[in-house]
Short mmCIF file of C-alpha atoms in Angstrom, two decimals:
data_model
loop_
_atom_site.label_atom_id
_atom_site.label_comp_id
_atom_site.label_asym_id
_atom_site.label_seq_id
_atom_site.Cartn_x
_atom_site.Cartn_y
_atom_site.Cartn_z
CA VAL A 1 33.75 1.66 13.17
CA SER A 2 32.94 -1.69 11.53
CA THR A 3 31.48 -3.06 14.78
CA GLN A 4 29.22 -0.03 14.96
CA SER A 5 28.28 -0.44 11.28
CA THR A 6 27.53 -4.13 11.81
CA GLY A 7 25.37 -3.30 14.82
CA GLU A 8 23.50 -0.60 12.89
CA LEU A 9 22.97 -2.95 9.96
CA GLU A 10 21.63 -5.68 12.25
CA LYS A 11 19.27 -3.14 13.83
CA ILE A 12 18.03 -2.05 10.38
CA ASN A 13 17.56 -5.69 9.33
CA ARG A 14 15.51 -6.40 12.47
CA LYS A 15 13.30 -3.40 11.66
CA LEU A 16 12.88 -4.55 8.05
CA ASP A 17 11.97 -8.07 9.25
CA LYS A 18 9.37 -6.57 11.59
CA LEU A 19 8.04 -4.42 8.76
CA GLN A 20 7.74 -7.45 6.45
CA LYS A 21 5.86 -9.42 9.11
CA SER A 22 3.57 -6.45 9.67
CA VAL A 23 2.83 -6.18 5.93
CA ASP A 24 2.07 -9.90 5.73
CA GLU A 25 -0.20 -9.85 8.78
CA LEU A 26 -2.07 -6.71 7.79
CA ASN A 27 -2.44 -7.96 4.22
CA GLY A 28 -4.41 -10.94 5.54
CA ARG A 29 -6.68 -8.73 7.63
CA VAL A 30 -7.34 -6.28 4.81
CA LYS A 31 -8.15 -9.10 2.36
CA SER A 32 -10.77 -10.50 4.74
CA LEU A 33 -12.87 -7.34 4.68
CA LYS A 34 -15.77 -6.93 2.29
CA VAL A 35 -15.73 -3.76 0.23
CA GLY A 36 -17.55 -2.20 -2.70
CA GLN A 37 -17.08 -1.71 -6.42
CA GLN A 38 -14.82 1.36 -6.19
CA TRP A 39 -12.52 -0.57 -3.88
CA LEU A 40 -12.37 -3.48 -6.31
CA GLU A 41 -11.51 -1.08 -9.13
CA GLY A 42 -8.76 0.43 -6.96
CA ALA A 43 -7.42 -3.00 -6.09
CA ALA A 44 -7.27 -3.86 -9.79
CA ILE A 45 -5.46 -0.61 -10.62
CA TYR A 46 -3.00 -0.61 -7.72
CA GLY A 47 -2.77 -4.35 -7.12
CA ASN A 48 0.17 -4.92 -9.46
CA ASP A 49 2.15 -2.12 -7.84
CA VAL A 50 1.45 -3.48 -4.37
CA GLN A 51 2.46 -7.00 -5.46
CA ARG A 52 5.64 -5.70 -7.13
CA LEU A 53 6.53 -3.74 -3.99
CA LYS A 54 5.97 -6.78 -1.78
CA TYR A 55 8.10 -8.89 -4.14
CA LEU A 56 10.98 -6.38 -4.11
CA LEU A 57 10.87 -6.24 -0.30
CA HIS A 58 10.96 -10.04 -0.17
CA ARG A 59 13.90 -10.17 -2.62
CA MET A 60 15.73 -7.52 -0.63
CA LYS A 61 15.67 -9.75 2.39
CA MET A 62 16.98 -12.66 0.33
CA VAL A 63 19.82 -11.04 -1.67
CA VAL A 64 21.04 -7.99 0.25
CA GLU A 65 23.26 -9.56 2.86
CA TYR A 66 26.49 -8.23 4.24
CA ARG A 67 29.51 -9.86 5.81
CA GLU A 68 32.57 -8.45 7.45
CA SER A 69 35.68 -8.53 5.26
CA SER A 70 39.14 -9.40 6.57
CA SER A 71 39.85 -5.67 6.82
CA GLY A 72 36.78 -5.19 9.02
CA ASP A 73 34.65 -3.47 6.36
CA LEU A 74 31.11 -4.52 5.54
CA VAL A 75 30.86 -6.03 2.06
CA LEU A 76 27.99 -7.61 0.18
CA LYS A 77 27.90 -11.41 0.36
CA THR A 78 26.41 -11.77 -3.11
CA LYS A 79 27.33 -8.57 -4.91
CA ASP A 80 25.99 -9.63 -8.32
CA LYS A 81 22.56 -10.66 -7.02
CA ALA A 82 22.30 -7.57 -4.85
CA MET A 83 23.22 -5.34 -7.81
CA VAL A 84 20.55 -6.93 -10.03
CA TRP A 85 17.98 -6.34 -7.29
CA ALA A 86 19.16 -2.75 -6.69
CA GLU A 87 19.09 -1.92 -10.40
CA GLY A 88 15.53 -3.24 -10.60
CA VAL A 89 14.50 -1.11 -7.64
CA LEU A 90 16.14 2.01 -9.06
CA ASP A 91 14.90 1.41 -12.62
CA ASN A 92 12.97 4.44 -13.89
CA GLY A 93 10.57 2.23 -15.85
CA PRO A 94 7.14 0.98 -14.77
CA ASP A 95 8.60 -1.81 -12.61
CA GLY A 96 11.00 0.41 -10.67
CA LEU A 97 10.12 1.59 -7.20
CA GLY A 98 9.98 5.23 -8.25
CA GLN A 99 6.87 4.53 -10.34
CA ILE A 100 5.45 2.21 -7.70
CA MET A 101 5.87 4.80 -4.95
CA PHE A 102 4.28 7.43 -7.21
CA SER A 103 1.28 5.11 -7.60
CA MET A 104 1.18 4.50 -3.85
CA HIS A 105 1.10 8.27 -3.32
CA ASP A 106 -1.90 8.49 -5.68
CA LEU A 107 -3.57 5.67 -3.78
CA VAL A 108 -3.10 7.37 -0.41
CA MET A 109 -3.66 10.99 -1.38
CA GLY A 110 -6.23 10.59 -4.14
CA THR A 111 -4.15 12.81 -6.42
CA GLY A 112 -4.80 10.72 -9.51
CA ARG A 113 -7.86 11.21 -11.69
CA LEU A 114 -9.37 7.97 -10.42
CA PHE A 115 -12.39 7.81 -8.13
CA GLY A 116 -13.15 11.52 -8.46
CA LYS A 117 -9.84 12.47 -6.82
CA ARG A 118 -10.65 10.49 -3.70
CA SER A 119 -8.12 8.56 -1.71
CA LEU A 120 -8.55 4.82 -1.71
CA ILE A 121 -8.40 5.12 2.08
CA ALA A 122 -11.51 7.35 2.00
CA ILE A 123 -13.25 4.88 -0.30
CA TYR A 124 -12.28 2.04 2.04
CA LYS A 125 -13.66 3.99 5.01
CA ASP A 126 -16.96 4.51 3.22
CA GLN A 127 -17.33 0.75 2.76
CA LEU A 128 -17.04 -0.04 6.43
CA GLU A 129 -20.10 -0.31 8.63
CA THR A 130 -20.54 2.91 10.59
CA PRO A 131 -20.40 2.20 14.31
CA SER A 132 -23.32 3.03 16.57
CA ASP A 133 -23.98 2.86 20.29
CA LEU A 134 -25.75 -0.48 19.87
CA ASN A 135 -23.25 -1.88 17.35
CA PRO A 136 -19.74 -0.51 17.92
CA GLY A 137 -18.35 -2.97 15.36
CA THR A 138 -14.74 -3.03 14.29
CA PHE A 139 -14.63 0.24 12.33
CA THR A 140 -11.73 1.77 14.24
CA GLN A 141 -9.63 -1.40 14.16
CA ASP A 142 -10.36 -2.00 10.49
CA MET A 143 -9.36 1.55 9.56
CA GLU A 144 -6.25 1.36 11.71
CA ASP A 145 -5.25 -1.96 10.12
CA PHE A 146 -5.70 -0.60 6.62
CA VAL A 147 -3.77 2.61 7.26
CA GLN A 148 -0.97 0.65 8.98
CA TYR A 149 -0.84 -1.71 6.02
CA VAL A 150 -0.50 1.12 3.50
CA MET A 151 2.05 2.95 5.67
CA ALA A 152 4.09 -0.24 6.15
CA LEU A 153 4.16 -0.72 2.38
CA GLU A 154 5.23 2.87 1.79
CA SER A 155 7.89 2.75 4.51
CA GLY A 156 9.21 -0.50 3.11
CA GLY A 157 9.35 1.01 -0.36
CA TYR A 158 11.40 3.97 0.76
CA ALA A 159 13.66 1.67 2.81
CA ALA A 160 14.20 -0.44 -0.31
CA ILE A 161 15.12 2.62 -2.38
CA SER A 162 17.61 3.71 0.27
CA THR A 163 19.04 0.20 0.51
CA ALA A 164 19.33 -0.05 -3.28
CA MET A 165 21.22 3.24 -3.41
CA ASN A 166 23.54 1.93 -0.70
CA VAL A 167 24.06 -1.35 -2.58
CA VAL A 168 24.91 0.42 -5.82
CA GLY A 169 27.33 2.77 -4.06
CA LYS A 170 28.92 0.01 -2.00
CA ALA A 171 29.28 -2.32 -4.98
CA GLU A 172 30.95 0.44 -6.99
CA ARG A 173 33.48 0.98 -4.20
CA GLU A 174 34.21 -2.77 -3.96
CA VAL A 175 35.15 -3.10 -7.65
#
């Protein structure tokens, strides 16, 4: 069972590494695009949440590491550091991922009272140059990059919440 668990954990870690690389790459592409005032307002409002999410994903990679114990079970290498990270992720305050994911939902769905209940994705789309037969431009690629970026952030956030719950549960069993 521990060999299977180790293999599954390695597979999950590879996926999280790929997700982190995707977020970093797409972040660069999104930053290079020129957008309007509503976008800048949205970036100011949601920017801290996006940065906090990216930081927590980065920290997850650094402190949530497992090793195989002498009994063959998977145990945290640095239980104390992993617990501090997990508690931060699961915190119900403004810095916890619950609040950040709620904000991300508002950003994607436009459910907040900002921007006349419009999604930041719709606002982003409106800022891009509309393609024409003579100038096909990069509209489709730009939209795809932005949506992939947001989805990668959201997926990473939910993966971090799941990982934090696992860390807290595993650490409690190790005590």
